[in-house]
Amino acid sequence: MTHTPPTDPVERLIDAFTRLPGIGPKTAARLAYFLLRAPDEVALELAEAIQALKERVHYCRRCFNVAEGDLCPICADPTRDQRTICVVEEPLDVVALERSGAYRGVYHVLHGVINPLENVGPEDLRIKELVERVRQEDVEEIILATNPNMEGEATAMYIARLLEPFGVRITRLAHGLPVGGDLEYADQQTLARALEGRHEFR
Amino acid sequence: MTHTPPTDPVERLIDAFTRLPGIGPKTAARLAYFLLRAPDEVALELAEAIQALKERVHYCRRCFNVAEGDLCPICADPTRDQRTICVVEEPLDVVALERSGAYRGVYHVLHGVINPLENVGPEDLRIKELVERVRQEDVEEIILATNPNMEGEATAMYIARLLEPFGVRITRLAHGLPVGGDLEYADQQTLARALEGRHEFR
C-alpha cells in the first residue's frame, strides 16, 4: 500500500494525522493548525519523540514488551518472580497491570489476539515464542490475561491447550464487578460471572 | 515555561502528545503504542510532516493566512476580488469559507479574538495590519466574519468602529438557522436572529 503525501505542508500534516486511530479529518486539521501556532519546542519535540521512539524502542527478545535494550526492564529485574508469566495482548496491558502494583512476575506480550475475521492466526502472534519459553525456562504458572471478550477468550483457550502437555499451572484473571462500579450498570454476563465467582465474605 | 521531557522514549512520546489540545493521557498512550507498531513510513511521515510544517509554513505578509512563500495562494491569485476583505479569526476559518465556494474575495486573519478574560487585547491580533491595509489598498468592503459568539461580536464591533473613518462598506455574516438544521433544536438567540433577518419568500 503506497501512499503519496500531499505537497502542501498543512495538508500533508493533516493527512499524516488522519492515519492515526480515532483521528478524523476535523481533529487532524485542528491539531495541524494548533502545531502551526504552537512554539517550535512543542511541535518539534513531538516530531523528535516520534523519531526517537522508532529508532530507540524495540521489543524485548524474551517477552516482546517494549524495550530499549535487549531485555525489557521487567525481564532484566532480578527481584521479579521469573517463574510466573502473565500473557497479555499488548504492551499497554503491561502498563495497566504494572500500574495496579499487584503483580511481581514477568510478562509475555502476544501483540494481538487470534481473530479469523481480521485474518490474524496464531502464527501472527508471539505464541510459539511463549511455548519455547515454557519449554526452556523454569516456569511455574502462566496467567492468561488476554481481554475478557470473544477473541481474548478464544486466544486464551488456544494457548491453554498448547501448554497443557508441559504441566504448568495455567490461570485466568477473575471476572466480576469492577471496583467502584455500579451493579445496576453491569451487563448480564459480568453479573453472571460475578455470581459464579462469589466467595466467602470475610 | 520550561518542560523536561521524560527520557523513556514511550513516555516521552506520550508526554509530547498530551500537550496537543483534546488529547488526554489515555489517547496519548494509545497513539504512542499505535506508532510503535505502525510501519516506519507512517510514523516517520508524521514526524517529517510536523518538521516541514514548522520549517516551510509562515504567514502571508498581507493577510496572515498560512503561506509557503511571501504571499498566500489567495492573495497571489489575480482572479480573486482584491477589494473585498473577509476578516476571520483563524486560518481554519479560511479553509471553511473556501470550502463553501461562495467567496471570491481575499482574507485577513486576525489570529484570535479580543478576550479580556484570557488577556488577549487588540494589540495581540493583526488588527493594526488590517487598518493599514484599508488605508493603503483600494478596499470596497470589509466582511467581519469573526465567530457569532460574545468575543467574536465584540471584536467585530471594535474593528467596525476603527474602520468607520475610512468610509468602506462594513458587513457581517448573516445569522439564522443552519441549512439542514431543525427549528426544534435551534437555540433562542439563533431563532430570534433568524426572525429578525427574515426576508421575502421567492
Short mmCIF file of N, CA and C in Angstrom, two decimals, chain A residues 96-184:
data_model
loop_
_atom_site.label_atom_id
_atom_site.label_comp_id
_atom_site.label_asym_id
_atom_site.label_seq_id
_atom_site.Cartn_x
_atom_site.Cartn_y
_atom_site.Cartn_z
N ALA A 96 -0.89 -1.23 32.27
CA ALA A 96 -2.05 -1.25 33.16
C ALA A 96 -1.81 -2.16 34.36
N LEU A 97 -1.26 -3.35 34.10
CA LEU A 97 -1.02 -4.28 35.20
C LEU A 97 0.06 -3.76 36.15
N GLU A 98 1.09 -3.14 35.59
CA GLU A 98 2.15 -2.58 36.43
C GLU A 98 1.59 -1.47 37.31
N ARG A 99 0.66 -0.69 36.74
CA ARG A 99 0.07 0.41 37.49
C ARG A 99 -0.69 -0.12 38.71
N SER A 100 -1.25 -1.33 38.59
CA SER A 100 -2.01 -1.91 39.71
C SER A 100 -1.09 -2.23 40.88
N GLY A 101 0.18 -2.43 40.59
CA GLY A 101 1.13 -2.73 41.66
C GLY A 101 0.95 -4.11 42.28
N ALA A 102 0.03 -4.91 41.71
CA ALA A 102 -0.35 -6.18 42.35
C ALA A 102 0.41 -7.37 41.76
N TYR A 103 1.27 -7.13 40.78
CA TYR A 103 1.90 -8.25 40.09
C TYR A 103 3.41 -8.16 40.19
N ARG A 104 4.04 -9.25 40.57
CA ARG A 104 5.50 -9.25 40.75
C ARG A 104 6.19 -10.21 39.80
N GLY A 105 5.44 -10.85 38.90
CA GLY A 105 6.04 -11.78 37.95
C GLY A 105 6.52 -11.09 36.69
N VAL A 106 6.70 -11.86 35.62
CA VAL A 106 7.12 -11.29 34.35
C VAL A 106 5.98 -11.43 33.34
N TYR A 107 6.21 -10.96 32.12
CA TYR A 107 5.15 -10.91 31.12
C TYR A 107 5.52 -11.67 29.85
N HIS A 108 4.49 -11.84 29.00
CA HIS A 108 4.73 -12.25 27.63
C HIS A 108 3.67 -11.53 26.78
N VAL A 109 4.13 -10.71 25.84
CA VAL A 109 3.21 -9.89 25.05
C VAL A 109 2.97 -10.56 23.69
N LEU A 110 1.71 -10.89 23.42
CA LEU A 110 1.36 -11.62 22.19
C LEU A 110 1.36 -10.71 20.96
N HIS A 111 1.09 -9.44 21.17
CA HIS A 111 0.92 -8.48 20.06
C HIS A 111 -0.30 -8.81 19.22
N GLY A 112 -1.42 -8.97 19.90
CA GLY A 112 -2.69 -9.20 19.21
C GLY A 112 -3.42 -10.39 19.79
N VAL A 113 -4.53 -10.73 19.15
CA VAL A 113 -5.30 -11.91 19.53
C VAL A 113 -5.67 -12.65 18.25
N ILE A 114 -6.01 -13.91 18.41
CA ILE A 114 -6.48 -14.69 17.26
C ILE A 114 -7.81 -14.10 16.83
N ASN A 115 -7.91 -13.71 15.57
CA ASN A 115 -9.13 -13.08 15.08
C ASN A 115 -9.33 -13.44 13.60
N PRO A 116 -10.07 -14.55 13.36
CA PRO A 116 -10.21 -15.03 11.98
C PRO A 116 -10.83 -13.97 11.06
N LEU A 117 -11.72 -13.14 11.60
CA LEU A 117 -12.37 -12.13 10.76
C LEU A 117 -11.37 -11.12 10.23
N GLU A 118 -10.30 -10.88 11.01
CA GLU A 118 -9.30 -9.93 10.55
C GLU A 118 -8.04 -10.65 10.08
N ASN A 119 -8.20 -11.96 9.81
CA ASN A 119 -7.10 -12.73 9.27
C ASN A 119 -5.88 -12.81 10.17
N VAL A 120 -6.11 -12.79 11.49
CA VAL A 120 -5.00 -12.94 12.42
C VAL A 120 -5.04 -14.35 13.00
N GLY A 121 -4.06 -15.15 12.67
CA GLY A 121 -3.99 -16.52 13.17
C GLY A 121 -2.91 -16.64 14.23
N PRO A 122 -2.82 -17.80 14.90
CA PRO A 122 -1.82 -17.99 15.97
C PRO A 122 -0.40 -17.70 15.49
N GLU A 123 -0.13 -17.98 14.22
CA GLU A 123 1.23 -17.80 13.70
C GLU A 123 1.61 -16.32 13.59
N ASP A 124 0.58 -15.41 13.65
CA ASP A 124 0.87 -13.98 13.59
C ASP A 124 1.22 -13.41 14.97
N LEU A 125 1.01 -14.22 16.00
CA LEU A 125 1.24 -13.74 17.37
C LEU A 125 2.51 -14.39 17.92
N ARG A 126 2.95 -13.92 19.09
CA ARG A 126 4.17 -14.44 19.70
C ARG A 126 3.85 -15.69 20.52
N ILE A 127 3.06 -16.61 19.94
CA ILE A 127 2.64 -17.79 20.68
C ILE A 127 3.72 -18.87 20.69
N LYS A 128 4.36 -19.09 19.55
CA LYS A 128 5.40 -20.14 19.54
C LYS A 128 6.57 -19.74 20.44
N GLU A 129 6.83 -18.42 20.53
CA GLU A 129 7.87 -17.94 21.44
C GLU A 129 7.49 -18.20 22.90
N LEU A 130 6.18 -18.13 23.19
CA LEU A 130 5.72 -18.43 24.56
C LEU A 130 5.92 -19.91 24.87
N VAL A 131 5.55 -20.75 23.91
CA VAL A 131 5.73 -22.20 24.10
C VAL A 131 7.21 -22.51 24.32
N GLU A 132 8.06 -21.85 23.56
CA GLU A 132 9.51 -22.05 23.69
C GLU A 132 10.01 -21.64 25.09
N ARG A 133 9.43 -20.52 25.59
CA ARG A 133 9.82 -20.09 26.94
C ARG A 133 9.43 -21.14 27.97
N VAL A 134 8.21 -21.69 27.83
CA VAL A 134 7.74 -22.68 28.80
C VAL A 134 8.61 -23.93 28.72
N ARG A 135 9.04 -24.24 27.48
CA ARG A 135 9.88 -25.43 27.29
C ARG A 135 11.26 -25.22 27.94
N GLN A 136 11.82 -24.04 27.79
CA GLN A 136 13.21 -23.82 28.20
C GLN A 136 13.38 -23.24 29.59
N GLU A 137 12.42 -22.38 30.00
CA GLU A 137 12.59 -21.74 31.29
C GLU A 137 11.92 -22.58 32.38
N ASP A 138 12.21 -22.23 33.60
CA ASP A 138 11.65 -22.95 34.73
C ASP A 138 10.36 -22.24 35.14
N VAL A 139 9.26 -22.51 34.40
CA VAL A 139 8.02 -21.78 34.60
C VAL A 139 7.08 -22.54 35.53
N GLU A 140 6.48 -21.81 36.48
CA GLU A 140 5.54 -22.43 37.40
C GLU A 140 4.08 -22.16 37.02
N GLU A 141 3.83 -20.91 36.64
CA GLU A 141 2.45 -20.51 36.37
C GLU A 141 2.38 -19.58 35.17
N ILE A 142 1.34 -19.82 34.35
CA ILE A 142 1.04 -18.94 33.23
C ILE A 142 -0.31 -18.31 33.52
N ILE A 143 -0.34 -16.97 33.63
CA ILE A 143 -1.62 -16.28 33.84
C ILE A 143 -2.08 -15.75 32.48
N LEU A 144 -3.21 -16.25 32.01
CA LEU A 144 -3.70 -15.81 30.71
C LEU A 144 -4.53 -14.54 30.91
N ALA A 145 -3.95 -13.39 30.58
CA ALA A 145 -4.60 -12.11 30.85
C ALA A 145 -5.01 -11.42 29.54
N THR A 146 -5.42 -12.23 28.56
CA THR A 146 -5.99 -11.62 27.35
C THR A 146 -7.33 -11.00 27.74
N ASN A 147 -7.84 -10.12 26.88
CA ASN A 147 -9.06 -9.38 27.24
C ASN A 147 -10.27 -10.30 27.42
N PRO A 148 -11.20 -9.92 28.30
CA PRO A 148 -12.39 -10.74 28.55
C PRO A 148 -13.45 -10.56 27.47
N ASN A 149 -13.06 -10.71 26.20
CA ASN A 149 -14.05 -10.68 25.11
C ASN A 149 -13.87 -11.95 24.27
N MET A 150 -14.62 -12.08 23.19
CA MET A 150 -14.63 -13.32 22.43
C MET A 150 -13.24 -13.71 21.93
N GLU A 151 -12.55 -12.76 21.31
CA GLU A 151 -11.22 -13.07 20.76
C GLU A 151 -10.22 -13.40 21.87
N GLY A 152 -10.31 -12.62 22.96
CA GLY A 152 -9.39 -12.85 24.08
C GLY A 152 -9.61 -14.22 24.70
N GLU A 153 -10.89 -14.61 24.87
CA GLU A 153 -11.21 -15.92 25.44
C GLU A 153 -10.72 -17.04 24.52
N ALA A 154 -10.96 -16.88 23.21
CA ALA A 154 -10.56 -17.91 22.25
C ALA A 154 -9.05 -18.06 22.25
N THR A 155 -8.34 -16.94 22.30
CA THR A 155 -6.89 -16.99 22.30
C THR A 155 -6.38 -17.66 23.58
N ALA A 156 -6.99 -17.31 24.71
CA ALA A 156 -6.60 -17.92 25.99
C ALA A 156 -6.81 -19.43 25.94
N MET A 157 -7.97 -19.84 25.37
CA MET A 157 -8.27 -21.27 25.28
C MET A 157 -7.26 -21.99 24.39
N TYR A 158 -6.92 -21.37 23.26
CA TYR A 158 -5.95 -21.95 22.33
C TYR A 158 -4.60 -22.16 23.01
N ILE A 159 -4.14 -21.12 23.73
CA ILE A 159 -2.83 -21.20 24.39
C ILE A 159 -2.86 -22.23 25.52
N ALA A 160 -3.99 -22.25 26.27
CA ALA A 160 -4.10 -23.21 27.38
C ALA A 160 -3.94 -24.64 26.87
N ARG A 161 -4.55 -24.92 25.72
CA ARG A 161 -4.47 -26.26 25.15
C ARG A 161 -3.03 -26.60 24.71
N LEU A 162 -2.37 -25.61 24.11
CA LEU A 162 -0.99 -25.80 23.65
C LEU A 162 -0.05 -26.09 24.82
N LEU A 163 -0.33 -25.46 25.98
CA LEU A 163 0.60 -25.55 27.10
C LEU A 163 0.28 -26.70 28.05
N GLU A 164 -0.88 -27.34 27.82
CA GLU A 164 -1.31 -28.43 28.69
C GLU A 164 -0.21 -29.50 28.90
N PRO A 165 0.45 -29.96 27.83
CA PRO A 165 1.43 -31.05 28.00
C PRO A 165 2.58 -30.71 28.93
N PHE A 166 2.84 -29.41 29.17
CA PHE A 166 4.01 -29.03 29.97
C PHE A 166 3.75 -29.12 31.46
N GLY A 167 2.48 -29.31 31.83
CA GLY A 167 2.17 -29.47 33.25
C GLY A 167 2.38 -28.24 34.11
N VAL A 168 2.38 -27.03 33.50
CA VAL A 168 2.48 -25.83 34.34
C VAL A 168 1.08 -25.44 34.78
N ARG A 169 0.99 -24.65 35.84
CA ARG A 169 -0.30 -24.14 36.30
C ARG A 169 -0.75 -23.06 35.33
N ILE A 170 -1.99 -23.17 34.84
CA ILE A 170 -2.50 -22.18 33.90
C ILE A 170 -3.71 -21.50 34.51
N THR A 171 -3.66 -20.19 34.69
CA THR A 171 -4.78 -19.47 35.32
C THR A 171 -5.29 -18.36 34.41
N ARG A 172 -6.45 -17.84 34.78
CA ARG A 172 -7.04 -16.75 34.00
C ARG A 172 -7.47 -15.69 35.00
N LEU A 173 -7.43 -14.41 34.63
CA LEU A 173 -7.84 -13.34 35.53
C LEU A 173 -9.31 -13.52 35.89
N ALA A 174 -9.67 -13.13 37.13
CA ALA A 174 -11.05 -13.27 37.59
C ALA A 174 -11.97 -12.32 36.85
N HIS A 175 -13.20 -12.77 36.63
CA HIS A 175 -14.25 -11.90 36.12
C HIS A 175 -15.09 -11.42 37.28
N GLY A 176 -15.71 -10.30 37.15
CA GLY A 176 -16.60 -9.83 38.22
C GLY A 176 -16.90 -8.36 38.06
N LEU A 177 -17.49 -7.80 39.11
CA LEU A 177 -17.85 -6.39 39.05
C LEU A 177 -16.61 -5.53 39.19
N PRO A 178 -16.51 -4.47 38.42
CA PRO A 178 -15.39 -3.56 38.61
C PRO A 178 -15.49 -2.86 39.97
N VAL A 179 -14.34 -2.65 40.61
CA VAL A 179 -14.33 -1.95 41.89
C VAL A 179 -14.82 -0.52 41.66
N GLY A 180 -15.73 -0.08 42.51
CA GLY A 180 -16.27 1.27 42.34
C GLY A 180 -17.38 1.32 41.31
N GLY A 181 -17.67 0.17 40.71
CA GLY A 181 -18.72 0.13 39.69
C GLY A 181 -20.10 0.04 40.33
N ASP A 182 -21.11 0.00 39.51
CA ASP A 182 -22.47 0.01 39.99
C ASP A 182 -23.16 -1.23 39.45
N LEU A 183 -23.71 -2.04 40.35
CA LEU A 183 -24.35 -3.29 39.97
C LEU A 183 -25.40 -3.05 38.89
N GLU A 184 -26.14 -1.96 39.08
CA GLU A 184 -27.22 -1.60 38.16
C GLU A 184 -26.74 -1.49 36.71
#
